[in-house]
Coordinates of C-alpha atoms in Angstrom, one line a residue:
Chain Z
M119 CA 87.6 161.4 129.8
P120 CA 85.4 164.0 128.1
E121 CA 82.5 165.0 130.3
P122 CA 79.0 164.8 128.9
R123 CA 77.1 168.0 129.3
E124 CA 74.0 167.1 131.0
M125 CA 71.5 169.8 130.6
T126 CA 68.9 170.4 133.3
S127 CA 68.2 174.0 132.5
S128 CA 65.4 174.4 134.9
N129 CA 65.6 178.0 136.0
W130 CA 66.4 180.6 133.5
D131 CA 65.1 184.1 133.6
E132 CA 65.1 187.2 131.4
E133 CA 65.9 190.7 132.4
N134 CA 65.0 193.6 130.3
E135 CA 67.4 196.5 130.3
P136 CA 67.6 199.6 128.2
A137 CA 69.3 199.2 124.9
D138 CA 73.1 199.4 124.9
A139 CA 75.4 199.5 122.0
S140 CA 77.8 197.0 123.4
L141 CA 76.7 193.7 124.7
P142 CA 78.6 192.3 127.7
M143 CA 80.6 189.2 127.0
P144 CA 79.0 185.9 127.9
S145 CA 80.3 184.6 131.2
E146 CA 80.5 181.1 132.8
K147 CA 80.6 180.6 136.5
M148 CA 81.1 177.4 138.3
V149 CA 79.2 177.0 141.5
G150 CA 80.6 174.1 143.5
K151 CA 81.8 171.2 141.6
D152 CA 78.8 170.3 139.4
T153 CA 76.8 173.3 138.7
K154 CA 77.6 175.8 136.0
I155 CA 75.8 179.1 135.4
V156 CA 76.1 180.5 131.9
T157 CA 75.1 184.1 131.3
T158 CA 74.6 185.3 127.8
Y159 CA 73.3 188.5 126.4
S160 CA 71.3 189.2 123.2
L161 CA 69.2 191.9 121.7
N162 CA 65.5 191.3 121.3
D163 CA 63.2 192.6 118.6
E164 CA 62.8 196.0 120.4
D165 CA 66.6 196.4 120.7
K166 CA 66.4 195.8 124.4
R167 CA 69.2 193.9 125.9
V168 CA 68.1 190.5 127.2
K169 CA 70.1 188.6 129.7
H170 CA 69.8 184.8 129.7
V171 CA 70.9 182.9 132.7
R172 CA 71.0 179.2 132.3
T173 CA 71.9 176.8 135.1
Y174 CA 73.5 173.5 134.1
K175 CA 74.0 170.5 136.3
I176 CA 77.1 168.6 135.2
E177 CA 77.0 164.9 135.6
R178 CA 80.1 162.8 135.1
K179 CA 79.6 159.5 133.6
L180 CA 81.9 156.7 132.6
V181 CA 81.3 155.7 129.0
S182 CA 82.9 153.4 126.5
K183 CA 85.7 154.6 124.3
A184 CA 83.6 154.7 121.2
V185 CA 81.0 156.9 122.9
A186 CA 83.7 159.1 124.4
Q187 CA 85.2 159.6 121.0
R188 CA 81.9 160.5 119.5
K189 CA 81.4 163.2 122.2
S190 CA 84.3 165.2 120.6
L191 CA 83.0 165.0 117.1
A192 CA 82.8 168.2 115.1
K193 CA 79.3 169.3 114.3
F194 CA 78.2 169.1 110.7
G195 CA 75.4 169.9 108.3
E196 CA 73.0 172.5 109.5
S197 CA 74.6 172.4 113.0
A198 CA 78.1 173.1 111.7
D199 CA 78.0 176.7 113.1
D200 CA 76.5 175.8 116.4
R201 CA 78.5 176.4 119.5
P202 CA 79.4 173.6 121.9
G203 CA 76.5 172.5 124.0
P204 CA 72.8 172.3 123.2
D205 CA 71.5 175.0 120.9
P206 CA 68.4 176.5 122.5
A207 CA 66.9 176.8 119.0
T208 CA 66.7 173.1 118.5
T209 CA 66.9 171.6 122.0
I210 CA 64.2 172.7 124.4
V211 CA 63.5 171.3 127.9
A212 CA 59.9 170.5 127.9
E213 CA 57.4 170.9 130.7
E214 CA 57.5 168.5 133.5
I215 CA 55.3 165.5 132.9
S216 CA 54.7 162.4 134.9
M217 CA 54.1 158.8 133.9
Q218 CA 50.5 158.0 134.7
F219 CA 50.3 154.6 136.1
V220 CA 47.0 152.9 135.2
A221 CA 45.9 151.7 138.6
N222 CA 42.4 150.4 138.0
K223 CA 43.0 148.2 135.1
E224 CA 40.0 146.0 135.7
E225 CA 37.8 149.0 136.0
S226 CA 38.9 150.6 132.8
E227 CA 38.5 147.3 131.1
K228 CA 35.1 146.8 132.5
D229 CA 34.2 150.2 131.2
N230 CA 35.2 149.2 127.8
E231 CA 33.3 146.0 128.1
D232 CA 30.2 147.8 129.3
K233 CA 30.5 150.1 126.4
S234 CA 30.7 147.3 123.9
A235 CA 27.9 145.6 125.6
L236 CA 25.9 148.8 125.2
D237 CA 26.8 149.0 121.6
V238 CA 25.6 145.4 121.1
L239 CA 22.4 146.3 122.8
K240 CA 22.1 149.4 120.6
E241 CA 22.6 147.2 117.5
K242 CA 20.0 144.8 118.7
S243 CA 17.4 147.4 119.6
K244 CA 17.7 149.2 116.3
G245 CA 14.3 149.4 114.8
V246 CA 12.7 148.0 117.9
V247 CA 12.9 150.9 120.2
K248 CA 11.6 154.3 119.2
C249 CA 12.0 157.5 121.2
R250 CA 8.8 159.2 121.9
I251 CA 10.4 162.6 121.8
C252 CA 12.5 162.6 118.6
K253 CA 11.4 159.4 117.0
E254 CA 14.9 158.1 116.7
D255 CA 15.8 154.5 117.6
H256 CA 16.8 154.8 121.2
W257 CA 15.0 154.8 124.6
T258 CA 13.1 158.0 125.5
T259 CA 15.1 158.4 128.7
N260 CA 18.3 158.4 126.6
C261 CA 17.1 161.0 124.2
P262 CA 19.6 163.8 123.6
Y263 CA 16.8 166.2 123.1
K264 CA 15.1 165.3 126.4
E265 CA 16.0 168.6 128.0
T266 CA 14.9 170.8 125.1
L267 CA 12.2 169.0 123.3
G268 CA 10.7 167.1 126.2
P269 CA 9.2 170.0 128.1
L270 CA 7.9 171.5 124.9
R271 CA 6.2 168.3 124.0
D272 CA 4.8 168.1 127.5
S273 CA 3.3 171.5 127.3
L274 CA 1.9 170.6 123.9
A275 CA 0.4 167.5 125.4
G276 CA -1.0 169.7 128.1
K277 CA -2.8 171.8 125.6
D278 CA -4.3 168.8 123.9
V279 CA -5.6 167.6 127.2
D280 CA -7.0 171.0 127.8
K281 CA -9.0 170.9 124.6
E282 CA -10.1 167.4 125.0
D283 CA -11.3 168.1 128.4
D284 CA -13.3 171.0 127.2
A285 CA -14.8 169.0 124.5
G286 CA -15.5 165.8 126.3
G287 CA -16.5 167.3 129.6
S288 CA -14.3 167.4 132.6
G289 CA -14.1 165.0 135.6
L290 CA -14.5 161.8 133.6
P291 CA -12.1 159.3 135.0
G292 CA -10.4 157.2 132.4
G293 CA -11.1 159.7 129.7
P294 CA -8.6 161.0 127.2
G295 CA -7.1 163.3 129.8
A296 CA -6.2 160.4 132.0
T297 CA -4.4 158.5 129.3
A298 CA -2.5 161.6 128.3
S299 CA -1.4 162.2 131.8
A300 CA -0.3 158.7 132.1
S301 CA 1.9 159.1 129.1
N302 CA 3.3 162.2 130.5
V303 CA 4.3 160.5 133.7
T304 CA 6.1 157.8 131.8
S305 CA 7.8 160.0 129.3
G306 CA 9.2 162.5 131.7
G307 CA 11.0 160.5 134.4
K308 CA 12.3 163.8 135.9
Y309 CA 10.7 166.3 138.2
I310 CA 8.4 168.9 136.5
P311 CA 7.1 171.8 138.5
P312 CA 3.3 171.8 138.9
S313 CA 3.0 174.9 136.8
R314 CA 4.5 173.2 133.8
R315 CA 2.7 169.9 134.2
G316 CA 0.4 169.3 131.3
G317 CA -1.9 166.6 132.6
E318 CA -4.8 166.4 135.0
G319 CA -5.1 169.3 137.4
G320 CA -2.2 171.3 136.0
A321 CA -3.8 172.4 132.8
R322 CA -7.1 173.1 134.4
D323 CA -5.6 174.9 137.3
R324 CA -3.7 177.1 135.0
I325 CA -6.9 178.5 133.5
G326 CA -8.1 180.0 136.8
E327 CA -4.7 180.8 138.1
S328 CA -3.6 184.4 138.5
M329 CA -0.6 183.9 136.3
P330 CA -1.9 185.4 133.1
D331 CA 1.4 186.8 132.0
R332 CA 2.6 183.7 130.3
R333 CA -0.6 183.1 128.4
K334 CA -0.8 186.8 127.6
N335 CA 2.7 186.8 126.1
E336 CA 1.8 183.9 124.0
D337 CA -1.1 185.7 122.3
T338 CA 0.6 189.1 122.0
Y339 CA 3.2 190.5 119.7
A340 CA 6.3 191.8 121.2
I341 CA 8.6 194.4 119.8
R342 CA 11.9 195.3 121.1
V343 CA 13.0 198.9 121.6
S344 CA 16.6 199.6 122.0
N345 CA 18.8 202.7 122.4
V346 CA 16.4 204.1 124.9
S347 CA 17.6 207.0 127.0
A348 CA 18.7 206.2 130.5
N349 CA 16.2 208.7 131.9
A350 CA 13.2 207.1 130.2
L351 CA 10.4 205.8 132.4
E352 CA 7.7 203.3 131.7
T353 CA 5.2 206.0 131.6
D354 CA 7.2 207.7 128.8
L355 CA 7.1 204.6 126.8
Q356 CA 3.5 204.2 127.4
E357 CA 2.9 207.7 126.0
L358 CA 5.0 207.0 123.0
F359 CA 3.5 203.6 122.1
K360 CA -0.1 204.0 123.2
P361 CA -1.3 205.7 120.0
F362 CA -0.6 202.6 117.9
G363 CA -3.0 200.3 119.8
N364 CA -3.8 198.5 123.0
I365 CA -0.7 197.6 124.9
A366 CA -0.6 194.3 126.8
R367 CA 2.5 194.9 128.6
I368 CA 5.5 197.2 128.8
F369 CA 8.8 195.9 130.1
L370 CA 11.6 198.4 130.6
A371 CA 14.9 196.9 131.6
K372 CA 16.3 198.7 134.6
D373 CA 19.5 198.5 136.5
R374 CA 18.9 196.7 139.7
N375 CA 20.9 199.1 141.8
T376 CA 20.4 202.5 140.3
G377 CA 17.0 202.0 138.9
E378 CA 18.1 203.6 135.7
C379 CA 17.0 202.4 132.3
K380 CA 19.4 199.9 130.8
G381 CA 18.6 201.1 127.3
F382 CA 16.1 198.6 126.0
A383 CA 12.4 197.7 126.5
F384 CA 9.8 195.3 125.3
I385 CA 6.3 196.3 124.3
N386 CA 3.6 193.7 123.8
Y387 CA 0.7 194.6 121.6
Y388 CA -2.5 192.6 121.4
K389 CA -2.6 193.0 117.6
K390 CA 0.1 192.3 115.2
E391 CA -0.9 195.2 112.9
D392 CA -0.5 197.6 115.8
A393 CA 3.0 196.3 116.6
A394 CA 4.0 196.5 112.9
R395 CA 2.7 200.1 112.7
A396 CA 4.7 200.9 115.9
I397 CA 7.8 199.5 114.4
S398 CA 7.5 201.3 111.1
T399 CA 6.7 204.6 112.8
V400 CA 9.0 204.8 115.9
N401 CA 12.0 203.1 114.4
R402 CA 14.7 205.6 113.7
L403 CA 12.8 208.2 115.7
G404 CA 14.8 210.7 117.6
Y405 CA 13.9 210.5 121.3
D406 CA 15.7 212.4 124.1
N407 CA 18.8 213.0 121.9
L408 CA 19.0 209.3 121.0
I409 CA 17.7 207.5 117.9
L410 CA 15.4 204.7 118.8
N411 CA 15.8 201.3 117.2
V412 CA 12.6 199.2 117.1
E413 CA 12.3 195.7 115.8
W414 CA 10.4 192.5 116.3
A415 CA 11.4 190.9 119.6
K416 CA 13.1 187.5 119.1
P417 CA 11.4 184.7 121.0
S418 CA 13.0 184.3 124.4
G419 CA 15.2 181.4 125.1
T420 CA 16.7 181.3 121.6
Chain X
M130 CA 60.3 163.6 134.3
K131 CA 61.4 166.5 132.2
P132 CA 61.6 165.4 128.6
I133 CA 63.9 167.1 126.2
S134 CA 62.1 168.3 123.1
L135 CA 64.1 168.3 119.9
H136 CA 63.0 170.8 117.3
G137 CA 65.2 169.9 114.4
H138 CA 62.5 169.1 111.9
D139 CA 59.8 171.2 110.5
R140 CA 57.6 168.4 109.3
A141 CA 56.2 165.2 110.8
I142 CA 58.7 162.8 112.2
T143 CA 58.8 159.5 110.3
C144 CA 61.4 157.4 112.1
I145 CA 63.8 157.6 115.1
R146 CA 66.5 155.2 116.0
Y147 CA 69.2 154.9 118.7
N148 CA 72.6 153.6 117.9
R149 CA 73.7 150.4 119.7
E150 CA 75.3 152.2 122.7
G151 CA 72.4 154.6 122.9
D152 CA 74.5 157.8 123.0
L153 CA 73.2 159.0 119.6
L154 CA 69.7 159.3 118.4
F155 CA 68.9 159.6 114.7
S156 CA 65.7 161.1 113.5
S157 CA 64.1 161.6 110.1
A158 CA 61.1 163.5 109.0
K159 CA 59.1 164.5 106.0
D160 CA 61.5 167.4 105.6
H161 CA 64.7 166.5 103.7
L162 CA 67.4 166.3 106.3
P163 CA 67.8 163.5 108.8
N164 CA 69.3 164.7 112.1
V165 CA 71.5 163.1 114.7
W166 CA 71.5 164.1 118.3
Y167 CA 73.4 163.4 121.5
A168 CA 70.9 161.4 123.5
I169 CA 72.3 162.5 126.8
N170 CA 71.5 166.2 126.5
G171 CA 69.7 166.6 123.3
E172 CA 72.5 168.5 121.6
R173 CA 72.3 168.3 117.8
L174 CA 75.5 166.8 116.4
G175 CA 74.5 167.4 112.8
T176 CA 72.2 167.0 109.9
F177 CA 72.8 164.7 106.9
G178 CA 72.9 167.0 104.0
G179 CA 72.2 170.7 104.3
K180 CA 70.9 173.8 102.6
N181 CA 74.3 174.4 101.0
D182 CA 74.6 171.2 99.1
R183 CA 70.9 170.6 98.7
D184 CA 71.0 169.5 95.1
R185 CA 73.6 166.8 94.9
N186 CA 74.4 165.5 98.3
S187 CA 71.2 165.5 100.3
H188 CA 67.7 164.2 100.0
S189 CA 65.1 166.2 98.2
G190 CA 62.0 164.4 99.5
A191 CA 60.4 163.1 102.6
V192 CA 62.8 160.7 104.4
W193 CA 60.8 157.6 105.2
C194 CA 63.4 155.4 106.9
L195 CA 66.8 155.3 108.4
D196 CA 69.1 152.9 110.1
V197 CA 72.5 152.9 111.7
D198 CA 75.0 150.1 111.8
W199 CA 76.4 148.2 114.7
E200 CA 79.6 150.3 115.0
T201 CA 77.8 153.6 114.5
K202 CA 80.0 154.1 111.4
N203 CA 77.5 154.2 108.6
F204 CA 74.1 155.6 108.4
L205 CA 71.5 154.7 105.8
S206 CA 68.4 156.8 104.8
G207 CA 65.8 156.2 102.3
A208 CA 63.5 158.8 100.9
A209 CA 60.6 159.7 98.6
D210 CA 63.1 161.3 96.2
N211 CA 63.7 157.7 94.9
S212 CA 67.1 157.4 96.5
V213 CA 68.7 155.6 99.3
R214 CA 71.9 157.2 100.7
L215 CA 74.8 156.0 102.7
W216 CA 76.4 158.5 105.1
D217 CA 79.4 158.6 107.4
V218 CA 78.1 159.2 110.9
C219 CA 81.3 161.0 112.2
T220 CA 81.5 163.6 109.5
G221 CA 78.0 163.7 108.1
K222 CA 79.4 163.2 104.5
M223 CA 77.5 161.3 102.0
L224 CA 79.4 158.2 100.9
N225 CA 77.1 156.7 98.3
C226 CA 73.7 157.0 96.8
I227 CA 71.5 154.5 94.9
E228 CA 68.8 155.8 92.7
T229 CA 65.6 153.7 92.6
K230 CA 62.6 153.7 90.4
S231 CA 60.2 154.6 93.2
A232 CA 60.1 155.9 96.8
V233 CA 62.2 154.0 99.3
R234 CA 60.0 153.0 102.2
T235 CA 62.2 150.9 104.5
C236 CA 65.9 150.2 105.0
G237 CA 68.1 148.4 107.5
F238 CA 71.6 147.3 108.2
S239 CA 72.5 143.7 108.8
F240 CA 74.1 142.6 112.1
S241 CA 77.6 143.2 110.8
G242 CA 76.8 146.3 109.0
N243 CA 78.2 144.8 105.8
L244 CA 74.8 144.3 104.2
A245 CA 72.0 146.7 103.8
A246 CA 68.4 146.0 102.8
F247 CA 65.9 148.5 101.4
T248 CA 62.6 148.3 99.8
S249 CA 61.0 150.6 97.2
D250 CA 57.3 151.3 96.9
K251 CA 54.8 150.1 94.4
Q252 CA 54.4 153.4 92.5
M253 CA 53.9 154.8 89.1
G254 CA 53.8 151.4 87.5
H255 CA 57.0 150.2 89.2
P256 CA 56.7 147.2 91.4
C257 CA 57.7 146.9 95.1
I258 CA 61.2 145.6 95.2
I259 CA 63.2 144.2 98.2
N260 CA 66.9 144.8 97.7
V261 CA 69.9 143.7 99.6
M262 CA 73.2 145.5 98.9
D263 CA 76.8 145.0 100.0
V264 CA 77.7 148.2 101.9
R265 CA 81.3 147.9 100.8
D266 CA 80.3 147.8 97.2
F267 CA 77.2 149.9 97.3
Q268 CA 76.0 150.0 93.7
A269 CA 72.6 149.7 92.2
D270 CA 73.6 147.0 89.7
K271 CA 75.2 144.7 92.2
P272 CA 72.5 143.5 94.5
V273 CA 73.2 140.6 96.8
M274 CA 69.5 139.7 96.7
Q275 CA 66.6 141.2 94.8
V276 CA 63.0 140.1 95.1
V277 CA 60.2 141.7 93.1
I278 CA 56.8 141.6 94.7
P279 CA 54.3 140.8 92.0
D280 CA 52.0 143.5 90.9
K281 CA 49.0 142.2 92.9
G282 CA 51.1 141.4 95.9
P283 CA 51.2 143.5 99.1
K284 CA 53.9 146.2 99.3
V285 CA 56.5 146.2 102.0
T286 CA 55.9 148.7 104.8
S287 CA 58.5 147.7 107.3
L288 CA 61.6 145.6 107.4
V289 CA 64.1 144.2 109.9
W290 CA 67.1 141.9 109.8
S291 CA 67.0 138.8 111.8
G292 CA 69.4 136.0 112.5
I293 CA 73.0 136.7 111.6
E294 CA 73.1 138.1 108.1
E295 CA 70.7 135.4 106.9
Q296 CA 67.2 136.5 107.0
I297 CA 65.1 139.6 106.7
I298 CA 61.5 140.0 108.0
T299 CA 59.2 142.2 106.2
G300 CA 55.8 143.6 107.2
H301 CA 53.3 144.3 104.4
D302 CA 50.4 146.6 103.9
N303 CA 47.9 143.8 104.1
G304 CA 49.1 142.7 107.5
D305 CA 51.3 139.9 106.4
L306 CA 54.7 139.2 107.9
A307 CA 57.2 137.4 105.7
Q308 CA 60.5 135.9 106.3
W309 CA 63.1 135.8 103.5
D310 CA 66.3 133.9 103.2
V311 CA 68.9 136.2 101.8
K312 CA 71.2 133.6 100.2
S313 CA 68.5 131.8 98.3
S314 CA 66.2 134.9 97.8
Q315 CA 63.3 132.6 98.9
K316 CA 60.4 133.3 101.1
T317 CA 60.7 130.9 104.0
N318 CA 57.7 131.7 106.1
I319 CA 54.7 133.9 106.0
V320 CA 52.0 134.7 108.6
S321 CA 49.0 137.0 108.5
D322 CA 48.2 137.7 112.1
H323 CA 47.6 141.4 111.5
S324 CA 44.6 142.5 109.5
K325 CA 45.9 145.9 108.4
T326 CA 49.2 147.5 107.4
V327 CA 52.2 146.6 109.5
T328 CA 53.7 150.0 110.5
D329 CA 56.9 149.0 112.3
I330 CA 58.9 146.1 113.4
Q331 CA 61.5 146.2 116.2
M332 CA 63.7 143.5 117.6
S333 CA 64.2 142.6 121.2
K334 CA 67.7 143.1 122.6
D335 CA 68.8 139.5 122.0
N336 CA 66.9 139.3 118.6
S337 CA 65.0 136.3 119.8
M338 CA 61.7 138.0 119.3
F339 CA 60.3 141.1 117.7
I340 CA 57.3 143.3 118.1
S341 CA 55.2 144.5 115.2
S342 CA 52.8 147.3 115.2
S343 CA 49.8 147.6 112.9
K344 CA 47.0 149.9 111.8
D345 CA 44.6 147.2 113.1
T346 CA 45.1 148.9 116.5
T347 CA 47.2 146.1 117.9
A348 CA 50.9 145.3 118.4
K349 CA 52.0 141.7 118.4
L350 CA 55.0 139.9 119.8
F351 CA 56.5 137.2 117.5
D352 CA 59.1 134.6 117.7
T353 CA 61.9 135.5 115.3
D354 CA 62.5 132.1 113.9
T355 CA 59.1 130.6 113.7
L356 CA 57.0 133.8 113.3
E357 CA 54.7 132.4 115.9
C358 CA 52.5 135.1 117.4
M359 CA 53.1 135.0 121.2
K360 CA 51.4 138.1 122.6
T361 CA 48.9 140.7 121.4
Y362 CA 48.7 144.2 122.9
K363 CA 45.4 145.7 122.1
T364 CA 44.6 149.4 122.0
E365 CA 41.7 151.4 120.4
R366 CA 43.7 153.3 117.9
P367 CA 46.2 152.6 115.1
V368 CA 49.6 151.7 116.4
N369 CA 52.4 153.3 114.5
S370 CA 55.4 152.0 116.4
A371 CA 56.2 149.7 119.2
S372 CA 59.4 148.8 121.1
I373 CA 60.5 146.2 123.6
A374 CA 62.2 147.4 126.8
P375 CA 65.7 146.0 127.1
K376 CA 65.7 146.1 130.9
F377 CA 62.2 145.0 132.0
D378 CA 59.4 142.9 130.6
H379 CA 57.8 146.0 129.1
V380 CA 56.8 147.2 125.7
V381 CA 55.9 150.8 124.6
L382 CA 53.3 151.5 122.0
G383 CA 53.0 154.8 120.1
G384 CA 50.2 155.8 117.8
G385 CA 47.0 157.7 117.7
Q386 CA 44.4 158.9 115.4
E387 CA 45.3 158.8 111.7
A388 CA 47.1 162.0 110.9
M389 CA 44.4 163.0 108.4
D390 CA 41.7 162.8 111.1
V391 CA 43.6 164.7 113.7
T392 CA 42.2 168.1 113.0
T393 CA 38.7 166.8 113.7
T394 CA 39.5 165.5 117.1
S395 CA 40.9 167.0 120.3
T396 CA 44.2 165.9 121.8
R397 CA 42.3 164.2 124.6
I398 CA 40.2 162.1 122.2
G399 CA 43.1 161.5 119.9
K400 CA 44.9 159.4 122.5
F401 CA 48.4 160.5 121.6
D402 CA 50.0 159.1 124.7
A403 CA 52.8 156.6 124.7
R404 CA 51.4 153.5 126.3
F405 CA 53.3 151.0 128.3
F406 CA 52.2 147.4 128.4
H407 CA 53.6 144.4 130.3
L408 CA 55.3 142.1 127.9
V409 CA 53.9 138.9 129.3
F410 CA 50.5 139.9 130.8
E411 CA 49.6 142.1 127.8
E412 CA 48.1 144.6 130.2
E413 CA 48.6 148.3 130.1
F414 CA 50.2 149.8 133.2
A415 CA 51.3 153.3 132.3
R416 CA 50.9 156.2 129.9
V417 CA 53.0 159.2 129.1
K418 CA 51.4 162.3 127.5
G419 CA 53.2 165.0 125.6
H420 CA 52.8 164.9 121.9
F421 CA 49.9 166.8 120.3
G422 CA 49.8 164.6 117.2
P423 CA 50.0 160.8 116.8
I424 CA 53.3 159.2 117.6
N425 CA 55.0 157.9 114.5
S426 CA 58.0 156.3 116.0
V427 CA 59.1 155.1 119.5
Q428 CA 62.1 153.3 120.8
F429 CA 63.5 152.5 124.2
N430 CA 67.1 153.6 124.6
P431 CA 69.4 150.5 124.7
E432 CA 70.0 150.9 128.4
G433 CA 66.3 150.9 129.2
T434 CA 66.6 154.1 131.2
G435 CA 64.4 156.1 128.9
Y436 CA 62.7 156.2 125.6
A437 CA 62.3 158.6 122.7
S438 CA 59.3 159.3 120.6
G439 CA 58.8 161.2 117.4
G440 CA 55.4 162.5 116.4
E441 CA 53.3 163.9 113.6
D442 CA 53.7 167.2 115.4
G443 CA 57.3 167.4 114.2
Y444 CA 58.9 167.0 117.6
V445 CA 61.2 164.3 119.0
R446 CA 60.9 163.9 122.7
L447 CA 63.6 162.3 124.8
H448 CA 62.3 160.9 128.1
T449 CA 64.4 159.7 131.0
F450 CA 62.4 157.6 133.4
D451 CA 61.8 158.7 136.9
P452 CA 62.7 156.4 139.9
T453 CA 59.0 155.5 140.1
Y454 CA 59.3 153.6 136.8
F455 CA 62.2 151.5 138.1
S456 CA 60.5 150.8 141.5
F457 CA 57.2 150.0 139.8
Q458 CA 56.0 146.5 140.6
F459 CA 53.4 145.0 138.2
E460 CA 50.6 143.4 140.2
C461 CA 48.8 140.6 138.5

């Protein structure tokens, strides 16, 4: 009875050894009755000798005569030159995988049903529902741009309220401010920090609040200076950029631990012309053995 | 389980079939050489045709279909090079070749292995033709049966023999399933349960029923004689192949995203797993991952101890079930 060669080549390893002219002969070793260890040698691309150790488990199986005869057939076609046993070039033991039993059939089905029901609803609500944020036909709470456009819109709404309040006089209950704030409450649905809230007190508070930076930044023109020397200080930059106009703010990026300059800074001018002049003059200027690079700062968050 | 991955092809697999005993696995791909493997260890026994005799005695186009006869003596393969070839399994030598007018899409041996059916595509002005040949006298001008599908008719995309030498069942690209009587060359029955191309038909072990898979994302179980649709297995992707387990009341479905859409989807979304359904309750109970392209052909091995799948990724994977599969109890 010819024995089928069951291959369970689970552990094989490679050992790199210095190149050698003669390769050792492949060897086969039987361990016990049903384990065979085959060692073969080959040269890899770098002329290093590679030793392949393959462990086979031999299973003996009773098969019908026809099958047994087919086990001893000569190989043909492209496999005619292959040695007995599986050729590692064409037969590879794949990674261990497991059959995943679907346990929660009902749940997964329900999911599908829910989805289809949602689709139906979507179909129905087409043209009826309109998102307040992006004007597409879905509910505002489901808007994919809720995170990005929503706050922006809120802040815009806040500005409107601001203006309207200024125009129509403050403190009138039921005025335009109240309606706007109502719309804000409904449109958001998620927590907005007081400082960002557009309606009612938020906008008005902001005027008197001692947080001028944000507003300042909005009306100023920032330029970005890079390739700044590590030894530079804010005062140095002030000296350098003061001649072009009034500076609103100077920000020099510093390393948190060493306090050294990280190599770039932002300068905010009140006037756009000043900023432009600073760029045209200081850009490509040699400063402390480095050449400064000055350009318009890109809006943050993009 | 640790599947054995067979890397004998360098193009997408089109068809895989076990022989009756299940010791050999035949595979064909869009490259030109069908392969045969020992199913027990994945050793390649040979290829039908080879680089040396490429011009005369091997296919020169994508091999679309294959079949092996009852005794594992003869092997049949049809290809896009407008030929169907008959091979000797033991030596890999080509015995005969029939040239057709268009690509050969499907082929199959009858129960005895004495008759062979094949169909050619509707292509370049040539109609789709169903041919039945006598294997012992395998010549193009001596068909046992020949049916020409009219120009407007649906082309045959899958074929299987049923009964004992008497009938063939064909699946068409509009979803129809037709039953033909070989002796009279007549269509005896036709059903249109599927709404899109029937991609594969496989018989159950006792030939009393068969499963058809379709691009309409379902596989259906039919009675062989009456073509009555008994069960429907629903998925959410095109099904390219389905097979009935010989041991349990299970079926396996293989499919996935259309090959042309694969590059635009991730493997997770593509759903390239083989999916196991209960034959009677039509409910999915397990999945097996592994391919990174749609599965084009699946079959249980005749003992029911494992299954093989061939995918668009060009690999054939031989799976042997873990004990968990055999101890699995379906809860309903």
